[in-house]
PDB file of C-alpha atoms (C1' of nucleotides) in Angstrom:
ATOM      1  CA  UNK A 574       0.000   0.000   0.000  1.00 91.00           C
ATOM      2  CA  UNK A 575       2.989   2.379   0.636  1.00 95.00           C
ATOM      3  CA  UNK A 576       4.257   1.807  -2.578  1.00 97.00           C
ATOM      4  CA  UNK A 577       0.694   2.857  -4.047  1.00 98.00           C
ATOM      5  CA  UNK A 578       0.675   5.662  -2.128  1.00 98.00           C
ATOM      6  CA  UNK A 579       4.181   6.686  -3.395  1.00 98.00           C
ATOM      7  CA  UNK A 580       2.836   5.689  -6.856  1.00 98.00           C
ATOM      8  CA  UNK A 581      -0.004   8.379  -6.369  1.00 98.00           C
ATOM      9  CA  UNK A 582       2.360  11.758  -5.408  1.00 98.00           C
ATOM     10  CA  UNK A 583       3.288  12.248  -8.960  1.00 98.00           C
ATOM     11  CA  UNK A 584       1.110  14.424 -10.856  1.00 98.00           C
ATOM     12  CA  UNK A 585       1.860  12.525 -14.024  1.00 98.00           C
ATOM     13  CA  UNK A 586       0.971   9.397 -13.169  1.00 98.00           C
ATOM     14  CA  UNK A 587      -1.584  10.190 -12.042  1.00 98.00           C
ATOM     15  CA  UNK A 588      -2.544  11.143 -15.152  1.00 98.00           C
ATOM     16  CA  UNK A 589      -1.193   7.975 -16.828  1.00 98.00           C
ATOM     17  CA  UNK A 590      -3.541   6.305 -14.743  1.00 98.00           C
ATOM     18  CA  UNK A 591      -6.465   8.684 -15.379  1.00 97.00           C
ATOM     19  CA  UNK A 592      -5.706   7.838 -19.363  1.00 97.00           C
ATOM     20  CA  UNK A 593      -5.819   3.882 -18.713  1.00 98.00           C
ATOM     21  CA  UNK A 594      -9.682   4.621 -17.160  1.00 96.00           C
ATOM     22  CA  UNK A 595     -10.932   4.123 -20.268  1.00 94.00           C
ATOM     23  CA  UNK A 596      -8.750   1.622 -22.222  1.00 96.00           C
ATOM     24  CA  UNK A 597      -5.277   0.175 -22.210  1.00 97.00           C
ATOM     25  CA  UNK A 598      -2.507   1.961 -24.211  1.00 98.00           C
ATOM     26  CA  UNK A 599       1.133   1.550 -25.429  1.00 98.00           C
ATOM     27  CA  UNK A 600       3.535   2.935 -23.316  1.00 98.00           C
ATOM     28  CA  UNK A 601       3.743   5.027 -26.879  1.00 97.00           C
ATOM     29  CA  UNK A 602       0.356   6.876 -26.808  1.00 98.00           C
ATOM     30  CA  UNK A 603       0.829   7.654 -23.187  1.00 98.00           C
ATOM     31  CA  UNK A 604       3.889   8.986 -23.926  1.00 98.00           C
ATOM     32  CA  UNK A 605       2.264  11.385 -26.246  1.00 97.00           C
ATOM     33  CA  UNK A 606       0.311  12.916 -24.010  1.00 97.00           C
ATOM     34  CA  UNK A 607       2.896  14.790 -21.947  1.00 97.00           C
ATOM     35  CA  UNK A 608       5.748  17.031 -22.542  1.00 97.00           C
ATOM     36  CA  UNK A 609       8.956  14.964 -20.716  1.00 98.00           C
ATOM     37  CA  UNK A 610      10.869  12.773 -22.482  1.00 98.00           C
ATOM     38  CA  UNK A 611      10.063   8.756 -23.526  1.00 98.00           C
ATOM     39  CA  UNK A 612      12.933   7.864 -20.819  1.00 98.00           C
ATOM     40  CA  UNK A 613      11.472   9.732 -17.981  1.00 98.00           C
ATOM     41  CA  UNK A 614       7.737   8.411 -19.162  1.00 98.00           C
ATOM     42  CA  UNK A 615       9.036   4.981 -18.851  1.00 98.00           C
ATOM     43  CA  UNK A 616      10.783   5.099 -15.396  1.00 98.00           C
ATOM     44  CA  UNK A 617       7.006   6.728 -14.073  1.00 98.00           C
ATOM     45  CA  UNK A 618       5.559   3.335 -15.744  1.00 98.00           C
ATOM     46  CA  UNK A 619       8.102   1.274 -13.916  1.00 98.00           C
ATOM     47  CA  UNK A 620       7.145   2.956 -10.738  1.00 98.00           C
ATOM     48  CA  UNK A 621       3.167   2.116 -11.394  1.00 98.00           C
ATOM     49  CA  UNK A 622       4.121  -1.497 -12.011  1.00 98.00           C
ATOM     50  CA  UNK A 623       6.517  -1.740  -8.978  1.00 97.00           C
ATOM     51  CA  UNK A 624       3.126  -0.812  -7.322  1.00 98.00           C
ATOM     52  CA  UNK A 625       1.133  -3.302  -8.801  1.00 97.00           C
ATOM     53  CA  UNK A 626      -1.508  -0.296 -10.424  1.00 98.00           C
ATOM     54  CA  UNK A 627      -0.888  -1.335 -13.934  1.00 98.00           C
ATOM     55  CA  UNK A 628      -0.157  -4.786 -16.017  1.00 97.00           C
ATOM     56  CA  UNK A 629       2.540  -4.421 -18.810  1.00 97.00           C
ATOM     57  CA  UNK A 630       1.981  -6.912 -21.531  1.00 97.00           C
ATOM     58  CA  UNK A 631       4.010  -6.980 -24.860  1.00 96.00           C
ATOM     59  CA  UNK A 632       2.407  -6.859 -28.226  1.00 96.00           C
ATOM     60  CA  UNK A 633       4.999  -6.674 -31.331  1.00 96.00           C
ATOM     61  CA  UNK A 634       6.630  -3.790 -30.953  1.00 96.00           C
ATOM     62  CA  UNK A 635       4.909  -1.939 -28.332  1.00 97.00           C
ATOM     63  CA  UNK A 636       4.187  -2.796 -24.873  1.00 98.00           C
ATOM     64  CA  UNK A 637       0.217  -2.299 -23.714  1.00 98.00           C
ATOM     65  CA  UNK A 638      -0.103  -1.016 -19.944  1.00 98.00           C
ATOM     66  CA  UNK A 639      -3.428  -2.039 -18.417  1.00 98.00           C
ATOM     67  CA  UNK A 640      -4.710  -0.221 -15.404  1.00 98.00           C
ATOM     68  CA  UNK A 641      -5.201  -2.393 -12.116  1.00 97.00           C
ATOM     69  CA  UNK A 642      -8.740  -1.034 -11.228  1.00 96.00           C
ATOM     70  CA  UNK A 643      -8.770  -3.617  -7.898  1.00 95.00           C
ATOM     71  CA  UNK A 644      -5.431  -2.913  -6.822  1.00 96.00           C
ATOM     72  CA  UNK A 645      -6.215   1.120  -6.666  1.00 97.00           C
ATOM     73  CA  UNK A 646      -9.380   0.503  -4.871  1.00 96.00           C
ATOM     74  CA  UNK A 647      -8.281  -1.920  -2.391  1.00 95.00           C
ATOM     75  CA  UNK A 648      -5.202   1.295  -1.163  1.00 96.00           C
ATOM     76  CA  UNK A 649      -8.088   3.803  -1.353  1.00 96.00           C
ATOM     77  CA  UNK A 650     -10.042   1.872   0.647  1.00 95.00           C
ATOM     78  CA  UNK A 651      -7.390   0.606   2.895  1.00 95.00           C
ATOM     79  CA  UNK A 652      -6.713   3.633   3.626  1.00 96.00           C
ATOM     80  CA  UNK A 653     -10.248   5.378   3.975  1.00 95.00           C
ATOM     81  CA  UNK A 654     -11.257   2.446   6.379  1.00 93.00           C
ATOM     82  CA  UNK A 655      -8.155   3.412   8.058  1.00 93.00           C
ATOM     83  CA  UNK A 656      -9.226   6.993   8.487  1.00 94.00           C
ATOM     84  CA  UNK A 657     -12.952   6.818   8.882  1.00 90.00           C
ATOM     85  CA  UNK A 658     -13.604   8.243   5.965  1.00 88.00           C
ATOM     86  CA  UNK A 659     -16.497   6.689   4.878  1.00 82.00           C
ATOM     87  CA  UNK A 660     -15.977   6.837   1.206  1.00 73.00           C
ATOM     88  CA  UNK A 661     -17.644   3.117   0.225  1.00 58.00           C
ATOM     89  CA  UNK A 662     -17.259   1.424  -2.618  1.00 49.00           C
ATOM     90  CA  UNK A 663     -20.945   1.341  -4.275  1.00 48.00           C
ATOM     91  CA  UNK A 664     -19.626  -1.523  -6.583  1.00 44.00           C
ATOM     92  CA  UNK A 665     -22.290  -1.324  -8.836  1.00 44.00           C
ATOM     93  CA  UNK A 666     -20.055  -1.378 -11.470  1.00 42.00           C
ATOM     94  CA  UNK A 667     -22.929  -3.122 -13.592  1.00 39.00           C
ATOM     95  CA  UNK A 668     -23.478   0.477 -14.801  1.00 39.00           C
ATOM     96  CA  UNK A 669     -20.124   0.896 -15.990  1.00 39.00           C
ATOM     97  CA  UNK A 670     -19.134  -0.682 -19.376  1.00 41.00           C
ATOM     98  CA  UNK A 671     -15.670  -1.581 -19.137  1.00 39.00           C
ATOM     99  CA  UNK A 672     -15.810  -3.536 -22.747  1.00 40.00           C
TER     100      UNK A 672
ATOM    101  CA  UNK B 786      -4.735  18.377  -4.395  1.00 90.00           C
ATOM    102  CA  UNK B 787      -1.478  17.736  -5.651  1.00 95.00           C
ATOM    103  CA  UNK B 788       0.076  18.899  -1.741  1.00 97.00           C
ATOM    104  CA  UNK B 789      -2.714  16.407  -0.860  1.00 98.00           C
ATOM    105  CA  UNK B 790      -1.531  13.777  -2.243  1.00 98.00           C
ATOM    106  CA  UNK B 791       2.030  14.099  -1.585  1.00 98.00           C
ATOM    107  CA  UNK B 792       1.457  14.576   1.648  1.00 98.00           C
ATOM    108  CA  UNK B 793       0.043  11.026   1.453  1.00 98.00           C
ATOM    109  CA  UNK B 794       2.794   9.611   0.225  1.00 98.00           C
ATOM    110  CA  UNK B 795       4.953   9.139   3.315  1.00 98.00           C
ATOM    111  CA  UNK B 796       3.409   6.313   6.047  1.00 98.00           C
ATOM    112  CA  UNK B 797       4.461   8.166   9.062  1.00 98.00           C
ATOM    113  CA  UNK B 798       1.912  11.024   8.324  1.00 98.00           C
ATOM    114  CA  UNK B 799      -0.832   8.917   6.843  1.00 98.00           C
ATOM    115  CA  UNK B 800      -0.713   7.830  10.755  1.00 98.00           C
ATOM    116  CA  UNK B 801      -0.822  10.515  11.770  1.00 98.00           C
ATOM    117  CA  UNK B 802      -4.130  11.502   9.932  1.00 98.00           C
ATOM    118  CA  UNK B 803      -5.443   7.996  11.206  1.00 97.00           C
ATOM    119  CA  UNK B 804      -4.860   9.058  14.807  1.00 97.00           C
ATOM    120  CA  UNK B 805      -6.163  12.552  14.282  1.00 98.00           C
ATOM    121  CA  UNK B 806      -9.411  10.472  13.362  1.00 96.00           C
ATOM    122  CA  UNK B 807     -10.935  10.777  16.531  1.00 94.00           C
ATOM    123  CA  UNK B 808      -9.743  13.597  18.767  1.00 96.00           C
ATOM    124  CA  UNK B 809      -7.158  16.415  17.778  1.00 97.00           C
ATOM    125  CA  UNK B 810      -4.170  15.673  19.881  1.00 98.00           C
ATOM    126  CA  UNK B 811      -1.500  18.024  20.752  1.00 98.00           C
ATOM    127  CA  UNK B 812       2.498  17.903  18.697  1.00 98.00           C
ATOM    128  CA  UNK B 813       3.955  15.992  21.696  1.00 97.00           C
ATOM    129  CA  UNK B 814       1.012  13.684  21.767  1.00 98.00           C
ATOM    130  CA  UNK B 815       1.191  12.697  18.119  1.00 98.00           C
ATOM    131  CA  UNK B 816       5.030  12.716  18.344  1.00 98.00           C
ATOM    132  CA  UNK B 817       4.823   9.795  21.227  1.00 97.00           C
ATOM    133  CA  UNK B 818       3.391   7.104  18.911  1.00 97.00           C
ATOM    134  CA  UNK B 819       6.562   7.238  16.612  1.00 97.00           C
ATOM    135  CA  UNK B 820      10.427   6.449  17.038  1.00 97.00           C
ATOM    136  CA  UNK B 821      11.138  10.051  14.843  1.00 97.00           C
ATOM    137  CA  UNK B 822      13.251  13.069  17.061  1.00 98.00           C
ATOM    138  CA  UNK B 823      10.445  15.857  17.414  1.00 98.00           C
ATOM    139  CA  UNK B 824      12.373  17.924  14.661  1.00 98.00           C
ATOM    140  CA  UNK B 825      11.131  15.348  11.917  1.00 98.00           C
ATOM    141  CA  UNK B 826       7.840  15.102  13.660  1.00 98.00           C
ATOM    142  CA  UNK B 827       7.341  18.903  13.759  1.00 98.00           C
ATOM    143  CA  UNK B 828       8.686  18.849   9.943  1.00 98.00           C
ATOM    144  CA  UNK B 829       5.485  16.022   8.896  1.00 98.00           C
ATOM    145  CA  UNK B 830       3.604  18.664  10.506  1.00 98.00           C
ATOM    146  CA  UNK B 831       4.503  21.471   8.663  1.00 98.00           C
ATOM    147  CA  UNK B 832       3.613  19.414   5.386  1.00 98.00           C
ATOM    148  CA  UNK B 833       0.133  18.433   6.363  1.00 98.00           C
ATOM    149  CA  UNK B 834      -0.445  21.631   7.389  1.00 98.00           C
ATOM    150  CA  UNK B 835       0.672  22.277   4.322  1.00 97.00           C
ATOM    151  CA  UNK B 836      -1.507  20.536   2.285  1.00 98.00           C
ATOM    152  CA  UNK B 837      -4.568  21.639   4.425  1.00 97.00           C
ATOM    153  CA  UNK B 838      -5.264  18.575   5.358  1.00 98.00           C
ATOM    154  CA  UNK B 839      -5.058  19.624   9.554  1.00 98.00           C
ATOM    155  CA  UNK B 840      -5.803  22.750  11.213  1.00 97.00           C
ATOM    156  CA  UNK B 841      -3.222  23.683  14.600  1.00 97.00           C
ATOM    157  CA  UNK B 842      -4.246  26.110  16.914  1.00 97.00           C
ATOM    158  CA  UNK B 843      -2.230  27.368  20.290  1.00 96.00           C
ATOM    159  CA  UNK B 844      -3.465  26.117  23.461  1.00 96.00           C
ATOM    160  CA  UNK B 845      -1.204  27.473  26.443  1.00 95.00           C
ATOM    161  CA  UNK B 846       2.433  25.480  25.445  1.00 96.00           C
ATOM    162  CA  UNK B 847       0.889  22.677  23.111  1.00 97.00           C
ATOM    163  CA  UNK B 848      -0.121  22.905  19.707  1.00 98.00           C
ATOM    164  CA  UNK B 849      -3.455  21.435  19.204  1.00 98.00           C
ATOM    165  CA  UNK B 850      -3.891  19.883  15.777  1.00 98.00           C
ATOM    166  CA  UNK B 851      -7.063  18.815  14.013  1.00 98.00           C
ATOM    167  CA  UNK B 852      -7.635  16.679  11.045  1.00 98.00           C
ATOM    168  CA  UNK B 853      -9.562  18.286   8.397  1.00 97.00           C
ATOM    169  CA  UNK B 854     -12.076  15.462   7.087  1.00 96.00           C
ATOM    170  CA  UNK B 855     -13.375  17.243   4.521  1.00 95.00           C
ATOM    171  CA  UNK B 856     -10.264  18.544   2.239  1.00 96.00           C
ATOM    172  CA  UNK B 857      -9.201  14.802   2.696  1.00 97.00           C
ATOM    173  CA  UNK B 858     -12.800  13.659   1.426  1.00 96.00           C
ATOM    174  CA  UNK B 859     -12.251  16.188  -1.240  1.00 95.00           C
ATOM    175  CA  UNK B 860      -8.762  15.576  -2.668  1.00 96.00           C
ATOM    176  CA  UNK B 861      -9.414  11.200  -2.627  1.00 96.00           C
ATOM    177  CA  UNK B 862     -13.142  12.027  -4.443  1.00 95.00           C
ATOM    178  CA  UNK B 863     -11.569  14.227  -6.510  1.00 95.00           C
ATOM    179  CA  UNK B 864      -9.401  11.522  -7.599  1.00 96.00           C
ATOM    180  CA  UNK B 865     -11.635   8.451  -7.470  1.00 95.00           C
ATOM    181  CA  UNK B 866     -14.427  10.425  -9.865  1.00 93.00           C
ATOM    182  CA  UNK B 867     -11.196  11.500 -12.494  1.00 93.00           C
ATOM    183  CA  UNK B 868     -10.292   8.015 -13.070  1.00 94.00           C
ATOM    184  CA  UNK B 869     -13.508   6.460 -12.843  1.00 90.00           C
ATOM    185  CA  UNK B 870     -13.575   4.644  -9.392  1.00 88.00           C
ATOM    186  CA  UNK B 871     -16.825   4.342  -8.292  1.00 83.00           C
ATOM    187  CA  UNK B 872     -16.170   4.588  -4.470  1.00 73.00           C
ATOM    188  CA  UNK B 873     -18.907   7.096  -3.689  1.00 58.00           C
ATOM    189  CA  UNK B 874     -19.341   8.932  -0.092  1.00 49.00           C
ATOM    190  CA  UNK B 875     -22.164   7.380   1.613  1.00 49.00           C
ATOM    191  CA  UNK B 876     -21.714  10.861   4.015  1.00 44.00           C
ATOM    192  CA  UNK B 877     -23.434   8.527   6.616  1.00 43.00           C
ATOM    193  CA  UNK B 878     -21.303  11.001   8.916  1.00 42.00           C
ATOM    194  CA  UNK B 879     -25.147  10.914  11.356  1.00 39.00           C
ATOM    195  CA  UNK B 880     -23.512   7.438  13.336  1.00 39.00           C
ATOM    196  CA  UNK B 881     -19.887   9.305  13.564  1.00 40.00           C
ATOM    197  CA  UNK B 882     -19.378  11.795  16.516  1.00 41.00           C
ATOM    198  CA  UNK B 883     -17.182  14.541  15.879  1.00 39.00           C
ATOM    199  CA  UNK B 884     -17.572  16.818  19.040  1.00 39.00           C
TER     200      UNK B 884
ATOM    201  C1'  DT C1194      20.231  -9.300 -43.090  1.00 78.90           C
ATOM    202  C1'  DA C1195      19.763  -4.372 -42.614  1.00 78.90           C
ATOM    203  C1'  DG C1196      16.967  -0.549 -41.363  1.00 78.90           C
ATOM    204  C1'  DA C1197      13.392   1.371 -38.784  1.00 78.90           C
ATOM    205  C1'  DC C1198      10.703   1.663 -34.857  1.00 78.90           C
ATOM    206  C1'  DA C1199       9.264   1.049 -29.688  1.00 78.90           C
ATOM    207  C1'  DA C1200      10.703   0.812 -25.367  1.00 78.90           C
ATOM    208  C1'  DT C1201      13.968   0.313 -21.737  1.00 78.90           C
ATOM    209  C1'  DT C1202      18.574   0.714 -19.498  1.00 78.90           C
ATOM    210  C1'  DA C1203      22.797   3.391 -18.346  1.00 78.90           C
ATOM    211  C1'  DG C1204      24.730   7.180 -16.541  1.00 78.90           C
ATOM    212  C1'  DC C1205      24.389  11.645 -15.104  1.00 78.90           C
ATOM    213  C1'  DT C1206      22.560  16.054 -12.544  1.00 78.90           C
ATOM    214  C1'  DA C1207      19.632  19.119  -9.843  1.00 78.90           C
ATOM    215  C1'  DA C1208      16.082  19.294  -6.599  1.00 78.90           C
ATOM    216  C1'  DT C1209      13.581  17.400  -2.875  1.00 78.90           C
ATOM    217  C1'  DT C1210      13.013  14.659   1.214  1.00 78.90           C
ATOM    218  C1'  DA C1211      13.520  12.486   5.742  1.00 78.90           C
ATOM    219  C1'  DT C1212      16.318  12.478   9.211  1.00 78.90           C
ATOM    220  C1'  DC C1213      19.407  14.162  12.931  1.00 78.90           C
ATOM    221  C1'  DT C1214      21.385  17.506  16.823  1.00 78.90           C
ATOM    222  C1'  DA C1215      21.603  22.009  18.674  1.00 78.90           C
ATOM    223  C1'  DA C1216      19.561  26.400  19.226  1.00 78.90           C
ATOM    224  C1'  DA C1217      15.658  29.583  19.419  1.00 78.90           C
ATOM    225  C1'  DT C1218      10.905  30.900  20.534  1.00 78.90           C
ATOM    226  C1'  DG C1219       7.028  31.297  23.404  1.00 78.90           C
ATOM    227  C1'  DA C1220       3.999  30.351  27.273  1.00 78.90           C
ATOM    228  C1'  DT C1221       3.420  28.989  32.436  1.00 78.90           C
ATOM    229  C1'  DG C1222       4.339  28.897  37.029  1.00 78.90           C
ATOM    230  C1'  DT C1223       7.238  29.882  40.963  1.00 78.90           C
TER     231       DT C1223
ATOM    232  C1'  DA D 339      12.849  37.457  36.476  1.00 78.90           C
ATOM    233  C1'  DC D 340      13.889  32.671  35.828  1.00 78.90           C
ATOM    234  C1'  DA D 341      13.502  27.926  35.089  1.00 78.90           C
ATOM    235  C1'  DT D 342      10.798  24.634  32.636  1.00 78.90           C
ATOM    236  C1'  DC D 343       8.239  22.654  29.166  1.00 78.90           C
ATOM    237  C1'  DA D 344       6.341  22.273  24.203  1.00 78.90           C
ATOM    238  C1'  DT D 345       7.276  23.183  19.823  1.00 78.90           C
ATOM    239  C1'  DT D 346       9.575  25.037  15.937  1.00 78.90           C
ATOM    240  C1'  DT D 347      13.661  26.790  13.336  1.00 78.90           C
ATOM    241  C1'  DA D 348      18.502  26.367  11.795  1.00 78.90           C
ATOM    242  C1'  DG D 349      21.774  23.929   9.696  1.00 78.90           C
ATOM    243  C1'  DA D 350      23.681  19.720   8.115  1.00 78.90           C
ATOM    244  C1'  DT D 351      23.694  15.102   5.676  1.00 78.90           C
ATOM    245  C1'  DA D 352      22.349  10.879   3.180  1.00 78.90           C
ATOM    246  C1'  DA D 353      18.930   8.975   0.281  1.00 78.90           C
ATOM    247  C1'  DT D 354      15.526   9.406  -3.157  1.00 78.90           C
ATOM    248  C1'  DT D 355      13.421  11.413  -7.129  1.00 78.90           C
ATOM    249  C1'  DA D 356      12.396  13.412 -11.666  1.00 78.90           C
ATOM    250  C1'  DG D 357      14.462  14.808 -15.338  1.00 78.90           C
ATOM    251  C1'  DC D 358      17.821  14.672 -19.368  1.00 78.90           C
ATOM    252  C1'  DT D 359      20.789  12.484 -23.488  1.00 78.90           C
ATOM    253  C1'  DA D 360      22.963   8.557 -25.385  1.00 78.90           C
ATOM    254  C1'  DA D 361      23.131   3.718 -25.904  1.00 78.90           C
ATOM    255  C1'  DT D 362      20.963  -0.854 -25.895  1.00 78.90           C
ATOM    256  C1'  DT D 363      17.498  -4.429 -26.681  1.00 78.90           C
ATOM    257  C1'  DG D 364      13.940  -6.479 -29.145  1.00 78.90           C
ATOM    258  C1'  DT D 365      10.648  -6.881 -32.991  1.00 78.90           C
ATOM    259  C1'  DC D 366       9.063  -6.169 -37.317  1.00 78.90           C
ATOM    260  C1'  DT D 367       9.428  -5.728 -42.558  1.00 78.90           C
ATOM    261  C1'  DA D 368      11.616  -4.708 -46.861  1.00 78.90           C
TER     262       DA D 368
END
DNA sequence: TAGACAATTAGCTAATTATCTAAATGATGT
DNA sequence: ACATCATTTAGATAATTAGCTAATTGTCTA
């Protein structure tokens, strides 16, 4: 959970993991969203895998991240619990379409 | 939000927010539940303090601090809702006594 | 097999962070 | 006024971090 947590400070990944909401992307198209360089995008990727928040997979060329929707929501709520915070998971994630 | 969640990012004051839970405790009282000199105590502080995320106020020698549930509530929904996490506040707050 | 492309690793630097001890500040009580 | 107690500030150091360019690895395809 520390490691998520650590994970979470950056601003840009963050973002990276805001971008793998929706679908999963080469490290690539990520990339391409912000302004640092390819080197620095991929040593914020190694950090989210270190944390277990995102599943690298190779495919030709490129490698696909995957965001690890459980892992983020098992910290979050770790930690909430923790607090007292009663932020609950409604689970009904029947609503969301997640293809 | 970004302050928030770096302040996160380091275990020793994510405790410190978890024992602020359920009474504000004085600098001296926090400090006693960790190993840390004072110094780096008064330092963790200074960066939740920082972020908002506690409020300190003077009472004759001791500092009095208070966690702030509600920039905390803020800054993780904030979050949740950008990426897509469905944990949702129940704000059931009614069966939690704060004073 | 050679070239092109995608991503990571190597090696470096500047900035930030967590930690310490010692000193300063500020309030209380004698 | 002075000693004491609680906390913060000063000043230092070691470790970590985010960033860069250049080089390497691995996979296609011509």
């Amino acid at each position: 959970m520390n490691k998520v947590f650590k994970a979470l400070s950056d601003p840009t990944r963050r973002h990276v993991l805001q971008l793998l909401r929706d679908k999963p992307m080469s490290a690539g198209a990520l990339a391409a969203h912000f302004t640092v360089s390819k080197p620095t995008m991929s040593a914020h990727f190694a950090v989210l895998r270190e944390a277990n928040l995102v599943d690298a997979s190779k495919d030709g060329k490129s490698v696909i991240y995957r965001l690890k929707l459980s892992v983020l929501e098992d910290a979050l709520l770790g930690f909430t619990g923790a607090i007292g915070l009663e932020l609950n998971a409604t689970k009904d994630t029947k609503d969301i379409q997640h293809d």
